[in-house]
Structures are given as C-alpha cells and as structure tokens.
Short mmCIF file of C-alpha atoms in Angstrom, two decimals:
data_model
loop_
_atom_site.label_atom_id
_atom_site.label_comp_id
_atom_site.label_asym_id
_atom_site.label_seq_id
_atom_site.Cartn_x
_atom_site.Cartn_y
_atom_site.Cartn_z
CA UNK A 348 -4.17 -34.20 2.94
CA UNK A 349 -6.18 -30.98 2.94
CA UNK A 350 -5.60 -28.22 5.46
CA UNK A 351 -7.94 -25.28 5.91
CA UNK A 352 -6.06 -21.99 6.09
CA UNK A 353 -7.85 -18.70 6.69
CA UNK A 354 -6.57 -15.77 4.62
CA UNK A 355 -6.13 -13.72 7.83
CA UNK A 356 -3.53 -16.27 9.01
CA UNK A 357 -1.33 -15.84 5.92
CA UNK A 358 1.62 -13.44 6.05
CA UNK A 359 3.05 -14.14 2.61
CA UNK A 360 3.36 -16.66 -0.21
CA UNK A 361 6.67 -17.75 -1.68
CA UNK A 362 7.24 -19.55 -4.98
CA UNK A 363 9.33 -22.65 -4.37
CA UNK A 364 9.94 -24.52 -7.63
CA UNK A 365 6.71 -26.34 -8.53
CA UNK A 366 5.34 -25.56 -5.08
CA UNK A 367 4.28 -22.57 -3.01
CA UNK A 368 5.17 -22.00 0.62
CA UNK A 369 2.26 -20.41 2.47
CA UNK A 370 3.88 -18.62 5.40
CA UNK A 371 1.83 -18.28 8.55
CA UNK A 372 2.91 -16.61 11.81
CA UNK A 373 5.34 -19.30 12.97
CA UNK A 374 5.23 -22.05 10.33
CA UNK A 375 4.62 -22.65 6.65
CA UNK A 376 2.53 -25.04 4.57
CA UNK A 377 3.85 -26.37 1.28
CA UNK A 378 1.36 -26.82 -1.54
CA UNK A 379 1.72 -28.23 -5.04
CA UNK A 380 0.43 -25.22 -6.96
CA UNK A 381 1.73 -22.11 -8.68
CA UNK A 382 2.04 -18.68 -7.14
CA UNK A 383 -0.09 -17.14 -9.89
CA UNK A 384 -2.94 -19.67 -9.33
CA UNK A 385 -3.06 -19.02 -5.61
CA UNK A 386 -2.76 -15.25 -6.10
CA UNK A 387 -5.75 -15.33 -8.49
CA UNK A 388 -7.80 -17.11 -5.81
CA UNK A 389 -6.84 -14.41 -3.31
CA UNK A 390 -7.96 -11.53 -5.54
CA UNK A 391 -9.55 -8.70 -3.56
CA UNK A 392 -8.50 -10.12 -0.18
CA UNK A 393 -5.65 -7.71 0.60
CA UNK A 394 -2.74 -9.52 -1.03
CA UNK A 395 -0.26 -7.88 -3.39
CA UNK A 396 2.45 -9.37 -5.59
CA UNK A 397 5.71 -7.59 -4.77
CA UNK A 398 8.24 -9.81 -6.53
CA UNK A 399 8.10 -12.60 -9.11
CA UNK A 400 8.43 -15.06 -6.21
CA UNK A 401 6.50 -13.30 -3.42
CA UNK A 402 2.95 -12.21 -2.60
CA UNK A 403 2.33 -10.43 0.73
CA UNK A 404 -0.72 -9.69 2.87
CA UNK A 405 -0.73 -5.88 2.99
CA UNK A 406 -1.99 -5.56 6.58
CA UNK A 407 0.85 -7.77 7.85
CA UNK A 408 3.53 -5.32 6.64
CA UNK A 409 5.32 -3.64 9.54
CA UNK A 410 7.64 -1.40 7.53
CA UNK A 411 9.41 -0.84 4.23
CA UNK A 412 13.16 -0.40 4.37
CA UNK A 413 14.76 0.37 1.02
CA UNK A 414 13.81 -2.53 -1.26
CA UNK A 415 12.67 -4.79 1.57
CA UNK A 416 9.27 -5.36 3.16
CA UNK A 417 9.54 -6.13 6.86
CA UNK A 418 7.05 -8.59 8.27
CA UNK A 419 7.01 -10.11 11.75
CA UNK A 420 9.56 -12.84 10.99
CA UNK A 421 10.69 -12.11 7.44
CA UNK A 422 12.23 -9.64 5.02
CA UNK A 423 10.69 -9.82 1.55
CA UNK A 424 12.40 -8.24 -1.48
CA UNK A 425 10.48 -5.81 -3.66
CA UNK A 426 11.03 -6.56 -7.34
CA UNK A 427 11.83 -3.68 -9.69
CA UNK A 428 8.86 -4.61 -11.90
CA UNK A 429 6.41 -4.41 -8.97
CA UNK A 430 7.88 -1.53 -6.95
CA UNK A 431 5.98 1.54 -8.18
CA UNK A 432 2.55 -0.12 -8.15
CA UNK A 433 3.19 -1.66 -4.73
CA UNK A 434 4.40 1.63 -3.19
CA UNK A 435 1.34 3.41 -4.55
CA UNK A 436 -1.02 0.80 -3.05
CA UNK A 437 0.88 0.76 0.24
CA UNK A 438 0.52 4.53 0.63
CA UNK A 439 -3.25 4.31 0.36
CA UNK A 440 -3.83 1.14 2.36
#
C-alpha cells in the first residue's frame, strides 16, 4: 500500500532495523527503506541528520536541552558525530 505524506507533516525519521519510522504529529508510518535513502530524497527540504538513527525537520524543533532535541512529542538524541554541524545549522535557521 502507498501512502502520500507531505514533508511538512513529518517531525522526524527514525531508523528501525531494515525499516524507517516516519513520525508525524500523533502517529508514525513504517516503511521498508533505509534512513540514508529517505534522507537523500529529502535533500534541501529542511531536514537534518542529528544521529546515526535520526533525521529531524528543523522547523519542528522546539528546544535543545543538552544533547537532546525536544519536539512536540519526542526527545531525539544528538550524536557526537553530528553535533557541531547541527548546532551551527540550528543557530542560523
């Protein structure tokens, strides 16, 4: 089954084994794909990889608290590898 999801509806993506959870406001959709493939398709649409297992929509971020990104219904870890680049982009977004 195919479901149309608008990029504005997505809060974050989460790697889940051989699948990716696409988290929307109050539900998620599971897709058989890789995080890197989906992230490539979302290039230049306001998403940023912040951890090896997470990609977030920058405008959905409510706050950063230590090494966590706070979204409406989630706390996403910031990976050490991604931290400096993410913080730099967040400052100027």
